[in-house]
mmCIF file of C-alpha atoms in Angstrom:
data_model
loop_
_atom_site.group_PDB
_atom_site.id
_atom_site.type_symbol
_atom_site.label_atom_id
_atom_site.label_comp_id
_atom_site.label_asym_id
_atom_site.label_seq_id
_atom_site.Cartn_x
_atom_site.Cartn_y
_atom_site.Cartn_z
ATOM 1 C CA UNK A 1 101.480 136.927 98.924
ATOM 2 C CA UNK A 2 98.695 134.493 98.352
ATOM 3 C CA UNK A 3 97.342 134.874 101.605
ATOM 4 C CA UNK A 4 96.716 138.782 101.319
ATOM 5 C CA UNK A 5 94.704 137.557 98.001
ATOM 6 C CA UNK A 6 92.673 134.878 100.196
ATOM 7 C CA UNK A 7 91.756 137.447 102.704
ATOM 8 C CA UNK A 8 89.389 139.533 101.011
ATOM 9 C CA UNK A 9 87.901 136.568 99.311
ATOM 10 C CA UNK A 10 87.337 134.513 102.909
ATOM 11 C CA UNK A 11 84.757 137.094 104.191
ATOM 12 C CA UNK A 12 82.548 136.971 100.402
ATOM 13 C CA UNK A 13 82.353 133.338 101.237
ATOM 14 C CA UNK A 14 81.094 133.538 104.292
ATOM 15 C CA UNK A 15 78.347 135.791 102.961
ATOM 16 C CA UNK A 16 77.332 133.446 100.563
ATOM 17 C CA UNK A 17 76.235 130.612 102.178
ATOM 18 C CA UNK A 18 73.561 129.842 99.421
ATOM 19 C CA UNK A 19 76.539 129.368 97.145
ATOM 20 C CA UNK A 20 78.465 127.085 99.512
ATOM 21 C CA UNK A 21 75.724 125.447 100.419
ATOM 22 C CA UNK A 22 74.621 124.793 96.619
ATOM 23 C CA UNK A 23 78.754 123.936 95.767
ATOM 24 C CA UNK A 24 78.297 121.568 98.762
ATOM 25 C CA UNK A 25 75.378 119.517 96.990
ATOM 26 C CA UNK A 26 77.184 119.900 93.600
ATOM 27 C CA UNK A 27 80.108 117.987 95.094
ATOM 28 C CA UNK A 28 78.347 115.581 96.928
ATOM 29 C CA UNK A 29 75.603 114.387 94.058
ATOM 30 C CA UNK A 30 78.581 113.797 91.396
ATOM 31 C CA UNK A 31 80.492 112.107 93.831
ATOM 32 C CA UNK A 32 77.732 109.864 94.477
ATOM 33 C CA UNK A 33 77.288 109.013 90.629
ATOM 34 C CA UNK A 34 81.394 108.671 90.202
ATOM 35 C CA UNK A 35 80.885 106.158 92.952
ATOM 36 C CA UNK A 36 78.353 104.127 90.896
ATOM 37 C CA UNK A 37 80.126 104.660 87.997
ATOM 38 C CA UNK A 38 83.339 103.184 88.748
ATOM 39 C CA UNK A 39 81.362 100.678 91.007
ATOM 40 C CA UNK A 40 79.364 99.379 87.706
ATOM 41 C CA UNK A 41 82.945 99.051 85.719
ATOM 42 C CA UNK A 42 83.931 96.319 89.009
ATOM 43 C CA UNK A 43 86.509 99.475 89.918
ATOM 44 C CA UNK A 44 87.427 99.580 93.845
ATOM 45 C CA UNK A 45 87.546 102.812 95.176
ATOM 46 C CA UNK A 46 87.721 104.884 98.713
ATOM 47 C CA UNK A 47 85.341 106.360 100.115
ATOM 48 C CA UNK A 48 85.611 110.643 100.015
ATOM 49 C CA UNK A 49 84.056 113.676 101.516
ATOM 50 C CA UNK A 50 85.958 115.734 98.659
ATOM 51 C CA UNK A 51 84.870 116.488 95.271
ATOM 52 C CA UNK A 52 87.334 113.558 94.143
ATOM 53 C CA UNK A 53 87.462 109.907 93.764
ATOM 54 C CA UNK A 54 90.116 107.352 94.384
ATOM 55 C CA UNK A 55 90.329 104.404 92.075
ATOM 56 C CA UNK A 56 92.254 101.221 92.956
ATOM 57 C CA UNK A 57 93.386 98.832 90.279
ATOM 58 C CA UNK A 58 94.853 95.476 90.616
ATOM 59 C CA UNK A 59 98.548 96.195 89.785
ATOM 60 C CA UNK A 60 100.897 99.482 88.571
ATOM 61 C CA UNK A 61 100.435 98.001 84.489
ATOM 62 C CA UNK A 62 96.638 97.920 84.840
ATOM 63 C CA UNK A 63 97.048 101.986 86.308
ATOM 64 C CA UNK A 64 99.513 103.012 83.469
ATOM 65 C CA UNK A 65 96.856 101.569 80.642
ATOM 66 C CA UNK A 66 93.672 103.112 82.701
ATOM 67 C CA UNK A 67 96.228 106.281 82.881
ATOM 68 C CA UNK A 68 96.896 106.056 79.126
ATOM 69 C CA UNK A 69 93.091 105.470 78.322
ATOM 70 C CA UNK A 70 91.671 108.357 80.422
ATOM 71 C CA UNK A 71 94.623 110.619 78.822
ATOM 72 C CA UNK A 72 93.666 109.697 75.635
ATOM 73 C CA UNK A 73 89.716 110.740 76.154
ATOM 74 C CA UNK A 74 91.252 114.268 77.801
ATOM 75 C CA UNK A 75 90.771 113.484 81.040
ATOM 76 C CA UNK A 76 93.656 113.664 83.307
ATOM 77 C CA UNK A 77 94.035 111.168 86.092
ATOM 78 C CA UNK A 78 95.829 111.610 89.044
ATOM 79 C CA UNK A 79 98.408 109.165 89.584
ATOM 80 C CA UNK A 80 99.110 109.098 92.962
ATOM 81 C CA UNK A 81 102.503 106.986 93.073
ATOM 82 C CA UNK A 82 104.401 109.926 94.391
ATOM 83 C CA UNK A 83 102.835 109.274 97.135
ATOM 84 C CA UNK A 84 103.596 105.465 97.773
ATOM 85 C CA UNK A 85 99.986 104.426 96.050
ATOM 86 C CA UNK A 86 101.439 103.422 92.685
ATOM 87 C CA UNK A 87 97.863 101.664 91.449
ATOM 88 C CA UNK A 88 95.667 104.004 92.667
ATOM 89 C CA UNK A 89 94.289 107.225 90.405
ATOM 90 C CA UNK A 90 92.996 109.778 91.469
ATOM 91 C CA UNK A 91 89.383 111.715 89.507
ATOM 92 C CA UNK A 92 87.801 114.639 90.441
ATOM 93 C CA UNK A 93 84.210 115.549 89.750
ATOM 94 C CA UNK A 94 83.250 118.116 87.025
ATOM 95 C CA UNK A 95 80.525 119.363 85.818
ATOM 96 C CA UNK A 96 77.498 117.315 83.956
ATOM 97 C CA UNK A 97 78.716 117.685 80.385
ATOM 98 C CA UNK A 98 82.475 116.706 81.966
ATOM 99 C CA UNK A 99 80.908 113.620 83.568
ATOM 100 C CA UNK A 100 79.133 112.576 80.839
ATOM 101 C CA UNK A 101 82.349 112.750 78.565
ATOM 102 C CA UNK A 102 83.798 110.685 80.888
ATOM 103 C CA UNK A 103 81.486 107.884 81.250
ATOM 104 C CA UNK A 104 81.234 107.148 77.589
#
């Protein structure tokens, strides 16, 4: 079913290559400034070409307060333990007023 939605939509996107383009240097600025961010706090994190972040902590109690924390402010954390990375979260970019929420 979802792929008869995607279909029509695939074409538009190609047309609007301004708008990728644009999305593209969206992503990639806030990115940069989550990287300094989280770089400034002494946070390690991995490198990306997505509009997300990955934050490593130093064990799984540090990640369940950070977790708590972030929750707590209304931003919501991936925590990626599902997937065998138990102190490691997981932020996506957002827009400026989102980002500056975040930072304070």
């Amino acid at each position: 079913m979802s792929e008869f939605v995607s279909q029509p939509a695939s074409p538009a996107a190609l047309v609007e290559q301004d708008f990728l383009s644009k999305s593209s240097d969206i992503v990639t600025t806030e990115r940069e400034k989550l990287y300094s961010f989280y770089m400034a706090g002494i946070l390690s994190i991995s490198p990306s070409i997505s509009n997300s972040v990955w934050i490593h902590l130093h064990s799984v109690e540090k990640t369940e307060t950070l977790t708590v924390e972030m929750l707590k402010m209304r931003v919501i954390p991936g925590w990626v333990q599902l997937f065998g990375l138990p102190r490691c979260l997981r932020t996506t970019t957002g827009r400026d007023e989102e980002m500056d929420y975040l930072k304070k």
